XYZ file of N, CA, C and O in Angstrom:
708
model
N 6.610 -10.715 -7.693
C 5.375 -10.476 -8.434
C 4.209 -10.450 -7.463
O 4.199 -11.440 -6.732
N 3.440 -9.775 -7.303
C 2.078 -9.339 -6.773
C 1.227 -10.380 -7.261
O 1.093 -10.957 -8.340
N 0.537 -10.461 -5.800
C -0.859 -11.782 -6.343
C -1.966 -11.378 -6.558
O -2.727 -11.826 -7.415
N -2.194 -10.444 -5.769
C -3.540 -10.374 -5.783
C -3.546 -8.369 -5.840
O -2.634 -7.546 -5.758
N -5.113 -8.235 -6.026
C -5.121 -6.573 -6.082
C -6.699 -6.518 -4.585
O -7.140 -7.635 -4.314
N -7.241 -5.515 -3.943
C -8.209 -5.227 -3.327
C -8.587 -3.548 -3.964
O -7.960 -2.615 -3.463
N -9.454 -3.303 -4.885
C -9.847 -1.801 -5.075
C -10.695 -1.792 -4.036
O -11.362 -2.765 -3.685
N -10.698 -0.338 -3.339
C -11.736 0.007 -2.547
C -12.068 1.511 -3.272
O -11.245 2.237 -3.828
N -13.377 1.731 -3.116
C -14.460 2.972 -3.573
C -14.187 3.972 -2.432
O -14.134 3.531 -1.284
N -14.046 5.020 -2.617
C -14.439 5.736 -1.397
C -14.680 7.220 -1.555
O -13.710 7.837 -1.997
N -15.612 7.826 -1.327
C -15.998 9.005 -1.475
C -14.974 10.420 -1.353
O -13.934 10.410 -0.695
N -15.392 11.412 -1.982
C -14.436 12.629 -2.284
C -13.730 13.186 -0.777
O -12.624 13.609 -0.442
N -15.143 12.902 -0.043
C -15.064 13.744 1.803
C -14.215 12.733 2.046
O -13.020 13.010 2.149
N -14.563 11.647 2.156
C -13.502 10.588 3.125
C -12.511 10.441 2.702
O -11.592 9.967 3.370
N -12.359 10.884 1.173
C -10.792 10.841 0.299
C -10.035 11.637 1.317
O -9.255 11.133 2.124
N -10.356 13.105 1.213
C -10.276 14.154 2.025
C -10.008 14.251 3.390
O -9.314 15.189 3.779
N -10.517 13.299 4.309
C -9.749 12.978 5.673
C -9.185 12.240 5.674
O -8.449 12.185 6.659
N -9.039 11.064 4.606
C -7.694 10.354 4.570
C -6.571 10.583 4.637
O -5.677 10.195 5.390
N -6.645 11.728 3.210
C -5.790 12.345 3.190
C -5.315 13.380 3.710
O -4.279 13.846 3.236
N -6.058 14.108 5.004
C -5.376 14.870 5.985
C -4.661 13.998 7.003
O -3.742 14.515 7.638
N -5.072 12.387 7.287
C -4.475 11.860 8.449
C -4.526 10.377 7.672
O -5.589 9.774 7.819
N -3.856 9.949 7.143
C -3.389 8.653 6.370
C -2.841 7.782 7.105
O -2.778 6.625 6.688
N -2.215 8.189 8.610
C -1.841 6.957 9.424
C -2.970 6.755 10.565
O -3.059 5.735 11.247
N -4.052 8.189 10.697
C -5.138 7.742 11.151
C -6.266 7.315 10.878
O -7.227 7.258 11.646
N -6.202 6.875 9.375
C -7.352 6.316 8.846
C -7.280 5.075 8.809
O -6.191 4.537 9.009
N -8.333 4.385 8.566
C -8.774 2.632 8.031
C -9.454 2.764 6.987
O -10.573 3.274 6.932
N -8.531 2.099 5.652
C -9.661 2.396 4.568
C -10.613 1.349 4.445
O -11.479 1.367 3.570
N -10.487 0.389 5.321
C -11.953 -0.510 5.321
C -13.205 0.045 5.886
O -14.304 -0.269 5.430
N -13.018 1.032 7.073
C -14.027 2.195 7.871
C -14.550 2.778 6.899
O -15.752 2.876 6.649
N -13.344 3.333 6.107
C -14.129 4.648 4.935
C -14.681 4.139 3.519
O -15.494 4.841 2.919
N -14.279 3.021 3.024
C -14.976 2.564 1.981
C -16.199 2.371 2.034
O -16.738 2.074 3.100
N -16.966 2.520 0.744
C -18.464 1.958 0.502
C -18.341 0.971 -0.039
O -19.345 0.294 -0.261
N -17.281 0.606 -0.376
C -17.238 -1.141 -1.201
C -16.071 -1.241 -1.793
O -15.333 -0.351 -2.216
N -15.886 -3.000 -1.797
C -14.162 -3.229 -2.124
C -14.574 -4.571 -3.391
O -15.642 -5.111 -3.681
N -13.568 -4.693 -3.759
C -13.462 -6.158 -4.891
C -12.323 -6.486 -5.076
O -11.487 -5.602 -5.262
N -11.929 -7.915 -5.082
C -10.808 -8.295 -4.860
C -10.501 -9.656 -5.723
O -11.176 -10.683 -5.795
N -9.023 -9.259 -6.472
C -9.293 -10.094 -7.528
C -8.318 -10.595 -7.105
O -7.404 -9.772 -7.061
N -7.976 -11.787 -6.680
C -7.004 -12.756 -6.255
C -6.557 -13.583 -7.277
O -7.113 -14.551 -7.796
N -5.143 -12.913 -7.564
C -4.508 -13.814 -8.819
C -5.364 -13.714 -10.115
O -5.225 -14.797 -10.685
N -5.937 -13.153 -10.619
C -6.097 -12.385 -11.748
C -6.181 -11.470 -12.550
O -6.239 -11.539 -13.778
N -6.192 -10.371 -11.731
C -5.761 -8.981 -12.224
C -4.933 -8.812 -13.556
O -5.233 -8.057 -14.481
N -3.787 -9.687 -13.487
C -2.719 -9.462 -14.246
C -3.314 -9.900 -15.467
O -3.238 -9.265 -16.519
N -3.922 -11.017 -15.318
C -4.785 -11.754 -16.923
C -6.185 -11.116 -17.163
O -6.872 -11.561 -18.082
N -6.710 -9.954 -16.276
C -7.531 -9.054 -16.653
C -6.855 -8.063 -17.608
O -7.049 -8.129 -18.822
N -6.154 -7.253 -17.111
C -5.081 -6.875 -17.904
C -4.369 -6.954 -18.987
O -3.980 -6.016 -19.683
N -4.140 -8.417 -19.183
C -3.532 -8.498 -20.287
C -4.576 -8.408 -21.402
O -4.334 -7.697 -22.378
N -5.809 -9.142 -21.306
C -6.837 -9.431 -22.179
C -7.581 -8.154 -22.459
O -7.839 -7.844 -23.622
N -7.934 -7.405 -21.447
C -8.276 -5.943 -21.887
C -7.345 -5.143 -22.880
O -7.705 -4.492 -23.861
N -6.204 -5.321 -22.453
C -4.989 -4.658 -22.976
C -4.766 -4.872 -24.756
O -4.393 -4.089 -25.630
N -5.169 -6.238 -24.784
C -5.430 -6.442 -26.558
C -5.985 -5.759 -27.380
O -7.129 -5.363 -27.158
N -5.267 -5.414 -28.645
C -5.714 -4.306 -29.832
C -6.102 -2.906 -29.430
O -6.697 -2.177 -30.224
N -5.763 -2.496 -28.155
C -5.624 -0.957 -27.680
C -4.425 -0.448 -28.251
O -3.375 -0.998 -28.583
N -4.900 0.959 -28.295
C -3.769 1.901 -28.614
C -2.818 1.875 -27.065
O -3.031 1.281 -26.008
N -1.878 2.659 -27.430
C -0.707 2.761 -25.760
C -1.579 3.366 -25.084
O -1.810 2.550 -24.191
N -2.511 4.636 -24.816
C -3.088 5.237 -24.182
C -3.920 4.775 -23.608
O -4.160 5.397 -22.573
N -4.861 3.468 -23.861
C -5.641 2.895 -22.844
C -4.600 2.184 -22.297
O -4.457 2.135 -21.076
N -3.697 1.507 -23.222
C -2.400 0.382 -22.156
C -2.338 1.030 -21.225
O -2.454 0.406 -20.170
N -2.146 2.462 -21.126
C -1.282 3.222 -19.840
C -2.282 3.638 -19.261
O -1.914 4.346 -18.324
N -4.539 3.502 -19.388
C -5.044 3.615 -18.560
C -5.507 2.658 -17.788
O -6.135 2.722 -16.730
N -5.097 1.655 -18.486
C -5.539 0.172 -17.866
C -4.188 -0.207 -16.701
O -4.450 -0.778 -15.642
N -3.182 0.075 -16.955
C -1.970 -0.020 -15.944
C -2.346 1.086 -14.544
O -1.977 1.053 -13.370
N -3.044 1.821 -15.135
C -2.982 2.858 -14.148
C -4.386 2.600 -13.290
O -4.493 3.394 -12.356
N -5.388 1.735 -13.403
C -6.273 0.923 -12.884
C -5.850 -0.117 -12.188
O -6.752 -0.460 -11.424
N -4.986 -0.732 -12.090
C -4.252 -1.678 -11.788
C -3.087 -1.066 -10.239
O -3.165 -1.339 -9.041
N -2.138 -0.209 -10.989
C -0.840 0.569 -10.700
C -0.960 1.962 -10.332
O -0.126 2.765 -10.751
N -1.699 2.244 -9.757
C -2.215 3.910 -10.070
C -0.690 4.334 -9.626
O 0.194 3.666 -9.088
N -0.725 5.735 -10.069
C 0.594 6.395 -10.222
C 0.927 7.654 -8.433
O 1.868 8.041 -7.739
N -0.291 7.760 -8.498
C -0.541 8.827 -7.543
C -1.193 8.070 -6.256
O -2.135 7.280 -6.192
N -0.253 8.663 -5.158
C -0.404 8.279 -3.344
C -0.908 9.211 -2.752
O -1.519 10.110 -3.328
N -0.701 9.132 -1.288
C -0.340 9.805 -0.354
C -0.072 8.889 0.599
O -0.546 7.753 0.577
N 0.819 9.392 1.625
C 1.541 8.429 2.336
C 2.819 8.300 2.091
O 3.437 9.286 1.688
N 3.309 7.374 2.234
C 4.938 7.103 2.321
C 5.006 5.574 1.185
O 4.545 4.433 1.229
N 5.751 6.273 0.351
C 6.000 5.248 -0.602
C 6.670 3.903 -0.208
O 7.809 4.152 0.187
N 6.359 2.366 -0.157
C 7.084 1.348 -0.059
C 7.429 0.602 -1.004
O 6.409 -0.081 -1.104
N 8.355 0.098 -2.038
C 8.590 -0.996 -2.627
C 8.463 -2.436 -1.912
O 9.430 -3.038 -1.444
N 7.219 -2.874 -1.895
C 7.332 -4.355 -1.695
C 8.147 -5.459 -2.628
O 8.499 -6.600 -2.329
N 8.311 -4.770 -3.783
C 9.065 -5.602 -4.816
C 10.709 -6.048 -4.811
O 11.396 -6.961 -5.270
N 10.916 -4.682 -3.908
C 12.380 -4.224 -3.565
C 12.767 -5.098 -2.081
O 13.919 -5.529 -2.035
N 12.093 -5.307 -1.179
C 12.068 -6.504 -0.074
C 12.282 -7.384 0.048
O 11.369 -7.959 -0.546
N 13.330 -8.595 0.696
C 13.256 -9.571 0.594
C 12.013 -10.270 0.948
O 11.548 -11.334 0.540
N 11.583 -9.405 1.817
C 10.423 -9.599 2.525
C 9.272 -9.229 3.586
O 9.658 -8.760 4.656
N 8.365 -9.340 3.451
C 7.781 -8.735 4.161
C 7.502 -8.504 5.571
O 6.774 -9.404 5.991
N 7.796 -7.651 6.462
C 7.884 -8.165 7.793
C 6.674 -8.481 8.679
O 5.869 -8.944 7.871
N 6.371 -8.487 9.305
C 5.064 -8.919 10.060
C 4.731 -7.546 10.124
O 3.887 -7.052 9.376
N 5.579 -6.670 11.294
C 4.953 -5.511 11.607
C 5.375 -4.640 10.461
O 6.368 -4.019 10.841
N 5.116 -4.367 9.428
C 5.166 -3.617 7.640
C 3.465 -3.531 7.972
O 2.815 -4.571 8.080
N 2.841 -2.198 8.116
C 1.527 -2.124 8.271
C 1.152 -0.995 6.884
O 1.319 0.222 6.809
N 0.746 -1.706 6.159
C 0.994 -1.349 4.941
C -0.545 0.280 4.516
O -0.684 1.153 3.660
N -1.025 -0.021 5.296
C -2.119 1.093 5.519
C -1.413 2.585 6.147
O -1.946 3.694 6.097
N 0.016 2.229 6.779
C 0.703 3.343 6.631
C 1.485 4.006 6.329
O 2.032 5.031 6.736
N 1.579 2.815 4.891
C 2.533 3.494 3.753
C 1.943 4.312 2.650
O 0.932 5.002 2.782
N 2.476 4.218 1.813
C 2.179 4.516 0.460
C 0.578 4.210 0.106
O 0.319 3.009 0.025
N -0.863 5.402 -0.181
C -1.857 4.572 -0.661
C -2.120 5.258 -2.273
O -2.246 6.398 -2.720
N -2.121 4.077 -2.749
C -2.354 4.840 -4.616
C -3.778 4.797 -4.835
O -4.435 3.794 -4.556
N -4.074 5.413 -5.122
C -5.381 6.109 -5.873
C -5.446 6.272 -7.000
O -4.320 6.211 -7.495
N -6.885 6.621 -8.341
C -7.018 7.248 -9.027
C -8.556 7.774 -8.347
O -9.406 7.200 -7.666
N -8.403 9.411 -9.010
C -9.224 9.959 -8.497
C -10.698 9.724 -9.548
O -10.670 8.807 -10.368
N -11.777 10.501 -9.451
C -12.956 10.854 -10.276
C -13.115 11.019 -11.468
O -14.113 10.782 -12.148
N -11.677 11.623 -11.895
C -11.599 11.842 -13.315
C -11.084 10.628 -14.256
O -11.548 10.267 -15.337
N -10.108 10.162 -13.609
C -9.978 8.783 -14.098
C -10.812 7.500 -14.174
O -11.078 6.674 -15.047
N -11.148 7.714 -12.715
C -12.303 6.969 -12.705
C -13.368 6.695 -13.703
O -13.821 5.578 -13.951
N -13.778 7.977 -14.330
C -14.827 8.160 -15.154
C -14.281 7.840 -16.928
O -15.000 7.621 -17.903
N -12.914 7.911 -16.856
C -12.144 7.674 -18.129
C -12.160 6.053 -18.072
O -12.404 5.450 -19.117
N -11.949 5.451 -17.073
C -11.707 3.669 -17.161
C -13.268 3.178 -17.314
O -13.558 2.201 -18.003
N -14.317 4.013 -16.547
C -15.763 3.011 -16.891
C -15.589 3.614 -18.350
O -15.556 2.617 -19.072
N -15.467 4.685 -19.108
C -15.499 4.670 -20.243
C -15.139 3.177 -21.011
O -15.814 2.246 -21.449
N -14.070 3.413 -20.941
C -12.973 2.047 -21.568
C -13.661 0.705 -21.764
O -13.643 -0.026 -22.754
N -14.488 0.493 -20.176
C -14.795 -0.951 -19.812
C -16.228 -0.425 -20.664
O -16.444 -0.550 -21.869
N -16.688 -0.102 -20.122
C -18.264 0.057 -20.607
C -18.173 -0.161 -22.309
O -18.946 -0.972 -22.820
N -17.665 0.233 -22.757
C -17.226 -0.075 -24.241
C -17.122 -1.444 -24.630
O -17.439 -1.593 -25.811
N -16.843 -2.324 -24.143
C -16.149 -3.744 -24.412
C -17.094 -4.505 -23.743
O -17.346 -4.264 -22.563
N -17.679 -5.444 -24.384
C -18.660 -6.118 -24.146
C -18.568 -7.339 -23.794
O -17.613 -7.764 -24.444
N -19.163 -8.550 -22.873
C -19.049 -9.693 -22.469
C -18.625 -10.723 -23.757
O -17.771 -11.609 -23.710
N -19.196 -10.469 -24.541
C -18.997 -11.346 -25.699
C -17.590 -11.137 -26.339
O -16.816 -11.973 -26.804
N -17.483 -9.810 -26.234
C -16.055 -9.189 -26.701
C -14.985 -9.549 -26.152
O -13.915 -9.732 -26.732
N -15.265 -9.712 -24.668
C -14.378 -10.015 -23.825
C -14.303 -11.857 -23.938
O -13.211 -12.300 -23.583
N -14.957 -12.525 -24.221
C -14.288 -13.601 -24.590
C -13.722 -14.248 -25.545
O -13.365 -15.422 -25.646
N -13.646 -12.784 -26.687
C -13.343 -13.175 -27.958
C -12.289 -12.599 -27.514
O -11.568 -12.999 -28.428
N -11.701 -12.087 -26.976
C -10.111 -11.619 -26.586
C -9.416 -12.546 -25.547
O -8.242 -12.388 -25.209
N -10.151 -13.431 -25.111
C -10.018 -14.322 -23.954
C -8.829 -15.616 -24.651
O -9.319 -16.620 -25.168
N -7.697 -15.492 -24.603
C -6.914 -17.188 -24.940
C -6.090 -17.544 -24.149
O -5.152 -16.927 -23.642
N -6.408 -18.482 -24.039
C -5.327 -19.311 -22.226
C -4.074 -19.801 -22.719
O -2.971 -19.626 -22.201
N -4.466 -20.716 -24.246
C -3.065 -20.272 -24.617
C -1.491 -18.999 -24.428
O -0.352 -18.994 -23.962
N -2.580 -17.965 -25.245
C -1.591 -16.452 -25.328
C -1.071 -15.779 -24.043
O -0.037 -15.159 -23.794
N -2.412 -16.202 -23.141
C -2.131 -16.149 -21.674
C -0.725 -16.443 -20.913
O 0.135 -15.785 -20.328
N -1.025 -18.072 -21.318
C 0.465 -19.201 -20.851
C 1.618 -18.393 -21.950
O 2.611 -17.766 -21.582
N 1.405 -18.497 -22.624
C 2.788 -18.121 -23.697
C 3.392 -17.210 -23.101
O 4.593 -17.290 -22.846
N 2.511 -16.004 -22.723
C 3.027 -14.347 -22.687
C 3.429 -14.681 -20.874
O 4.324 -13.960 -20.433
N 3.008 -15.380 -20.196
C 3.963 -15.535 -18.709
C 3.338 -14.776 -18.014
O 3.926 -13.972 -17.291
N 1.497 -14.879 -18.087
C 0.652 -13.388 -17.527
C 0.578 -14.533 -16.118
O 0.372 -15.741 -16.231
N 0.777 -13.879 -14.972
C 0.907 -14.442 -13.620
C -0.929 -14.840 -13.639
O -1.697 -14.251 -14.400
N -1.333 -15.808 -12.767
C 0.091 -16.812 -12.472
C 0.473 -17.492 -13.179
O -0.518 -18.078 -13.614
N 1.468 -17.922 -13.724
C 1.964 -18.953 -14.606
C 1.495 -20.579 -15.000
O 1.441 -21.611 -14.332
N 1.215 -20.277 -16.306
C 0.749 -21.403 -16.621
C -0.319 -22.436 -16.070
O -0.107 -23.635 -15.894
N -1.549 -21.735 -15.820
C -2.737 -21.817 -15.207
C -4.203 -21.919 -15.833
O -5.263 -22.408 -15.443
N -3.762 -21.199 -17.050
C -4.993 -20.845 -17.548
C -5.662 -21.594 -18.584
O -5.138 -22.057 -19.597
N -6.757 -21.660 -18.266
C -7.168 -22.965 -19.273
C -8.711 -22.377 -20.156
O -8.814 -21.151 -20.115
N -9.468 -22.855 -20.653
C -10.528 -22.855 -21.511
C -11.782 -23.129 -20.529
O -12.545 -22.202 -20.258
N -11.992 -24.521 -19.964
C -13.026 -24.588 -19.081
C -12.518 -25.414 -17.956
O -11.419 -25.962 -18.038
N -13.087 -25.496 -17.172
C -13.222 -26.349 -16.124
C -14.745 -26.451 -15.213
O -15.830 -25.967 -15.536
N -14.393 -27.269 -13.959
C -15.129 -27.472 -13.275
C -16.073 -26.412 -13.159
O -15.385 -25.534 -13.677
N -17.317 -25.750 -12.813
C -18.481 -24.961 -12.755
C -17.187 -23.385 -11.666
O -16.576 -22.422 -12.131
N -17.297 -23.812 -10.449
C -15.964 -23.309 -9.615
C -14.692 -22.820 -9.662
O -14.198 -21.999 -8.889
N -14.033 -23.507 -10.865
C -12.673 -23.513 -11.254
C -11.877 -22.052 -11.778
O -12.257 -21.489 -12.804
N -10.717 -21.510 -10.938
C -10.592 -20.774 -11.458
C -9.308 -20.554 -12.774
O -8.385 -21.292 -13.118
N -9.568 -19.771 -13.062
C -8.127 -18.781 -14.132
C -9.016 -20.041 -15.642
O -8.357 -20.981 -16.087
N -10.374 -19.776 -16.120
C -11.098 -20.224 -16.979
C -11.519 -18.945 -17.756
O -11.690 -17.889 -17.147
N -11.683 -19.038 -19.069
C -12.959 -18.057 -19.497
C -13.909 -17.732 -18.634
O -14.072 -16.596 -18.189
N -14.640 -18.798 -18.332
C -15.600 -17.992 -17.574
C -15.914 -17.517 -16.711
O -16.981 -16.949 -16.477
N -14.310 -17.795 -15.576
C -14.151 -17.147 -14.220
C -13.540 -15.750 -14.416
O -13.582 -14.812 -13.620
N -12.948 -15.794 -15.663
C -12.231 -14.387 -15.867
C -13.164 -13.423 -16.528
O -12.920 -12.230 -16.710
N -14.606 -14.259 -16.981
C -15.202 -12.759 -17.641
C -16.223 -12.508 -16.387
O -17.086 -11.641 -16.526
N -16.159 -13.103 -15.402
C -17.080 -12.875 -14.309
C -16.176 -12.073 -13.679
O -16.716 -11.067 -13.218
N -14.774 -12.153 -13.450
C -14.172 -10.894 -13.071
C -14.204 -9.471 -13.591
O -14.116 -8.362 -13.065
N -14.329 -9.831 -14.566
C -14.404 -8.398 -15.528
C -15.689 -8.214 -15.324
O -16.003 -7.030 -15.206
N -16.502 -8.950 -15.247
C -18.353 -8.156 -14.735
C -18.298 -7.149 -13.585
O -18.913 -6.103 -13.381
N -17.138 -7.965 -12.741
C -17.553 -7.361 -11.515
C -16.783 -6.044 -11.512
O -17.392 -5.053 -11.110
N -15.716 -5.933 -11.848
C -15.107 -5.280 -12.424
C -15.660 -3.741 -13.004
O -15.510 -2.594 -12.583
N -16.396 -4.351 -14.229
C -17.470 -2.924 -14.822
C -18.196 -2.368 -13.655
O -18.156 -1.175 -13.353
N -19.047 -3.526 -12.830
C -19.970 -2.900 -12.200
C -19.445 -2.091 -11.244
O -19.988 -1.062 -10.841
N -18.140 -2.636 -10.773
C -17.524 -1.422 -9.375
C -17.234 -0.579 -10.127
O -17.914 0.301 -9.599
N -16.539 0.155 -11.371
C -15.887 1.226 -11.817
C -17.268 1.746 -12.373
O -17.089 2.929 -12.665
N -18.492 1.399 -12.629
C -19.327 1.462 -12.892
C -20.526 2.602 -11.521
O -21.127 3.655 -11.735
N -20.431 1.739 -10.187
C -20.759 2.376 -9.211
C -19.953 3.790 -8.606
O -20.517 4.690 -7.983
N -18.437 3.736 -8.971
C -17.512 4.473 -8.411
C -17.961 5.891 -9.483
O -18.287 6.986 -9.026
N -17.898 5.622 -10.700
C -18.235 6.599 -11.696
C -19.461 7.351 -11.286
O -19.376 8.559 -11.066
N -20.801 6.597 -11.148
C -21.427 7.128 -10.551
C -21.686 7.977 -9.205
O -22.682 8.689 -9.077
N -20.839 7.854 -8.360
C -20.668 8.525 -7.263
C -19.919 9.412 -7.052
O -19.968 10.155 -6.072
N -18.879 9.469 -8.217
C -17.851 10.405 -8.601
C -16.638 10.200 -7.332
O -15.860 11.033 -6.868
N -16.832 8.724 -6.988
C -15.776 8.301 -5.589
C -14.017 8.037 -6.682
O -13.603 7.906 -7.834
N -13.586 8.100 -5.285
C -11.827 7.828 -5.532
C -12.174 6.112 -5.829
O -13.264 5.607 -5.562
N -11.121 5.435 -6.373
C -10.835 4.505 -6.083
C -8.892 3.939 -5.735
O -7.890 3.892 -6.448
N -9.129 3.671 -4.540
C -8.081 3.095 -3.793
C -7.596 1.783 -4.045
O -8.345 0.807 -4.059
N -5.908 1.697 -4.321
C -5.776 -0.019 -5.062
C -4.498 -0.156 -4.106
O -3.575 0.629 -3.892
N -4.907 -2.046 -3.367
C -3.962 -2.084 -2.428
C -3.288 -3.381 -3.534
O -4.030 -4.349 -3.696
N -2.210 -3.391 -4.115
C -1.677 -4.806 -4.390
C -0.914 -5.062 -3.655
O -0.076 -4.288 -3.192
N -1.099 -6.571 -3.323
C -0.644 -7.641 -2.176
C -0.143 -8.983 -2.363
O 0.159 -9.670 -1.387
């Protein structure tokens, strides 16, 4: 199971020389901005994912999972493990492009902070086995994470990058790690 996700933004041109030379690029060089949700993605996900039809399910997976690379495909899942030298910037990179892009701020932009914690249960969370396991709680400490209120601050940040990316009409690049 995957822990964590890093989206990076990156413009149509730099999409574009990436994707002419993908083992000579750095997508930290070419990004305008990254966000990185360490160990919550999956419980972003799930909670967005509530009372949707399949068609956002499968656009919200595809925010997450994008379907479409370039590069050389790797199963990290399929590995016992990962090797040191596995330089994963010259494998497989998934993307969704502009158009999607502009379909997911739809989605998010729709669903509101308040909304989002009325879909928020740490219970249903724990029950349903949304990684990481059995973590998730109601409140805690100001700091504390896998809470309501650390998870709707993810989802803020969240809107606002698919939010900036929409506006720029940039790719967004998803490394899960």
């Amino acid at each position: 199971m995957s822990q964590s996700i890093t989206l990076y933004r990156v413009s149509q041109e730099n999409f574009e020389v990436m994707k002419a030379n993908p083992e000579g690029t750095t997508i930290l060089e070419i990004s305008k901005e990254n966000i990185v949700f360490p160990q919550t993605f999956e419980g972003l996900k799930f909670v967005l994912s509530k009372e949707q039809d399949e068609t956002t399910k499968s656009l919200l997976e595809q925010l997450f999972y994008p379907e479409t690379y370039i590069g050389r495909e790797v199963d990290p899942d399929s590995m016992e493990m990962l090797s040191e030298d596995l330089d994963l910037e010259s494998t497989a990179i998934y993307y969704n492009d502009g158009e999607v892009v502009a379909n997911m701020h739809a989605f998010l932009n729709n669903i509101s902070i308040e909304q989002f914690h009325q879909l928020y249960d740490p219970q249903e969370l724990n029950e349903n086995d949304i990684y990481p396991y059995n973590v998730w709680i109601e409140d805690g400490a100001p700091d504390r994470a896998f809470t309501r209120k650390h998870l709707a601050k993810e989802f803020t940040g969240l809107k606002d990058f698919m939010a900036a990316a929409k506006a720029d009409n940039d790719y967004v690049l998803s490394l899960v790690w």
